[in-house]
């Protein structure tokens, strides 16, 4: 790995070090801020259960988000609105039990942080204390600043989330790109700065124009984590089942499919069904 200024060599070396099982240290919020400062991209994915979280962790992901997308991916809902704090505690506990290196961040579900900063603080505390999460994430700008301040002043790291915030789907009316007009773009920039001032350690930017994400990334010292927000963000996040191609229906342009597990799993299960029905499974060797 040769880079004109040695940067590529250094970042490749640091990456290799960070995924070597024996030397990888637990990722912390401070580490993420250092990664931004040194120009090292941050790789994040969602996770909802022990077996997949352990695979993703071993493969070198820096941050695992127990997202409220669990509502869509695991629970079969159309939106994230029905997800409860108890659901998030349950899924986070499963992820925490199987992860050694990645920072685990848990989404605060709809109506667990909107009523008052005190209630938000208490619920975030449950995600840390009962579920064992390393940080919480919540959606919004101005309206969540007090809650973010209260949490961060009391030792709860907060990841913010701007742009397309799926818990506001009924207000937005669609999952279209946000921050397209000047007024909304300016609000996103103001919110990002205010969230950093309130103590947020990172900001997810979802489905906003790349140029706006690049501006926000320059404006703040904390890392921006993009999903459908272009290449200038300090890190990227995807829903892990999307990037391995588990479903055939959801194919937005911001999802790169690194595998086609939908067909791999379907073929495997078809073969199993055929073997059981044809009495080809199990054999004597597979029996006791
Ligand atoms: O819930 C989720 O999965 C998310 C991300 C994809 C950012 O919020």
mmCIF file of N, CA and C and ligand atoms in Angstrom, residues 46 48 65 67-69 107 137 161 204 206 227 237 239, ligand 1:
data_model
loop_
_atom_site.group_PDB
_atom_site.id
_atom_site.type_symbol
_atom_site.label_atom_id
_atom_site.label_comp_id
_atom_site.label_asym_id
_atom_site.label_seq_id
_atom_site.Cartn_x
_atom_site.Cartn_y
_atom_site.Cartn_z
ATOM 1 N N UNK A 46 -25.973 -2.240 11.258
ATOM 2 C CA UNK A 46 -26.954 -2.567 12.290
ATOM 3 C C UNK A 46 -26.741 -4.017 12.716
ATOM 4 N N UNK A 48 -29.053 -7.114 15.296
ATOM 5 C CA UNK A 48 -30.244 -7.303 16.134
ATOM 6 C C UNK A 48 -30.196 -8.565 16.984
ATOM 7 N N UNK A 65 -25.033 -0.819 15.455
ATOM 8 C CA UNK A 65 -26.219 -0.098 15.919
ATOM 9 C C UNK A 65 -27.368 -1.086 16.052
ATOM 10 N N UNK A 67 -30.515 -0.952 15.809
ATOM 11 C CA UNK A 67 -31.407 0.077 15.270
ATOM 12 C C UNK A 67 -32.859 -0.276 15.537
ATOM 13 N N UNK A 68 -33.700 0.772 15.571
ATOM 14 C CA UNK A 68 -35.128 0.463 15.691
ATOM 15 C C UNK A 68 -35.662 -0.035 14.345
ATOM 16 N N UNK A 69 -34.783 -0.111 13.337
ATOM 17 C CA UNK A 69 -35.131 -0.813 12.096
ATOM 18 C C UNK A 69 -35.398 -2.282 12.395
ATOM 19 N N UNK A 107 -30.714 2.346 19.496
ATOM 20 C CA UNK A 107 -31.703 3.364 19.144
ATOM 21 C C UNK A 107 -32.728 3.532 20.255
ATOM 22 N N UNK A 137 -28.863 6.288 20.574
ATOM 23 C CA UNK A 137 -29.077 7.166 19.424
ATOM 24 C C UNK A 137 -30.509 7.659 19.458
ATOM 25 N N UNK A 161 -29.131 11.955 15.014
ATOM 26 C CA UNK A 161 -29.599 11.449 13.706
ATOM 27 C C UNK A 161 -30.416 12.547 13.030
ATOM 28 N N UNK A 204 -25.580 10.750 12.742
ATOM 29 C CA UNK A 204 -26.001 10.018 11.538
ATOM 30 C C UNK A 204 -26.687 11.012 10.604
ATOM 31 N N UNK A 206 -28.954 10.867 7.305
ATOM 32 C CA UNK A 206 -29.661 9.895 6.459
ATOM 33 C C UNK A 206 -30.306 10.574 5.267
ATOM 34 N N UNK A 227 -25.844 7.501 5.677
ATOM 35 C CA UNK A 227 -26.609 6.408 5.030
ATOM 36 C C UNK A 227 -27.372 7.107 3.915
ATOM 37 N N UNK A 237 -23.041 3.782 7.355
ATOM 38 C CA UNK A 237 -23.820 2.723 8.014
ATOM 39 C C UNK A 237 -24.840 2.177 7.028
ATOM 40 N N UNK A 239 -28.094 -1.041 6.912
ATOM 41 C CA UNK A 239 -28.809 -2.129 7.588
ATOM 42 C C UNK A 239 -28.168 -3.427 7.086
HETATM 43 O O1 LIG B 1 -32.635 2.024 12.768
HETATM 44 C C1 LIG B 1 -31.705 2.051 11.966
HETATM 45 O O2 LIG B 1 -31.339 1.018 11.390
HETATM 46 C C2 LIG B 1 -31.037 3.331 11.716
HETATM 47 C C3 LIG B 1 -29.942 3.433 10.740
HETATM 48 C C4 LIG B 1 -29.890 2.658 9.557
HETATM 49 C C5 LIG B 1 -29.249 4.718 10.680
HETATM 50 O O3 LIG B 1 -31.374 4.277 12.336
#
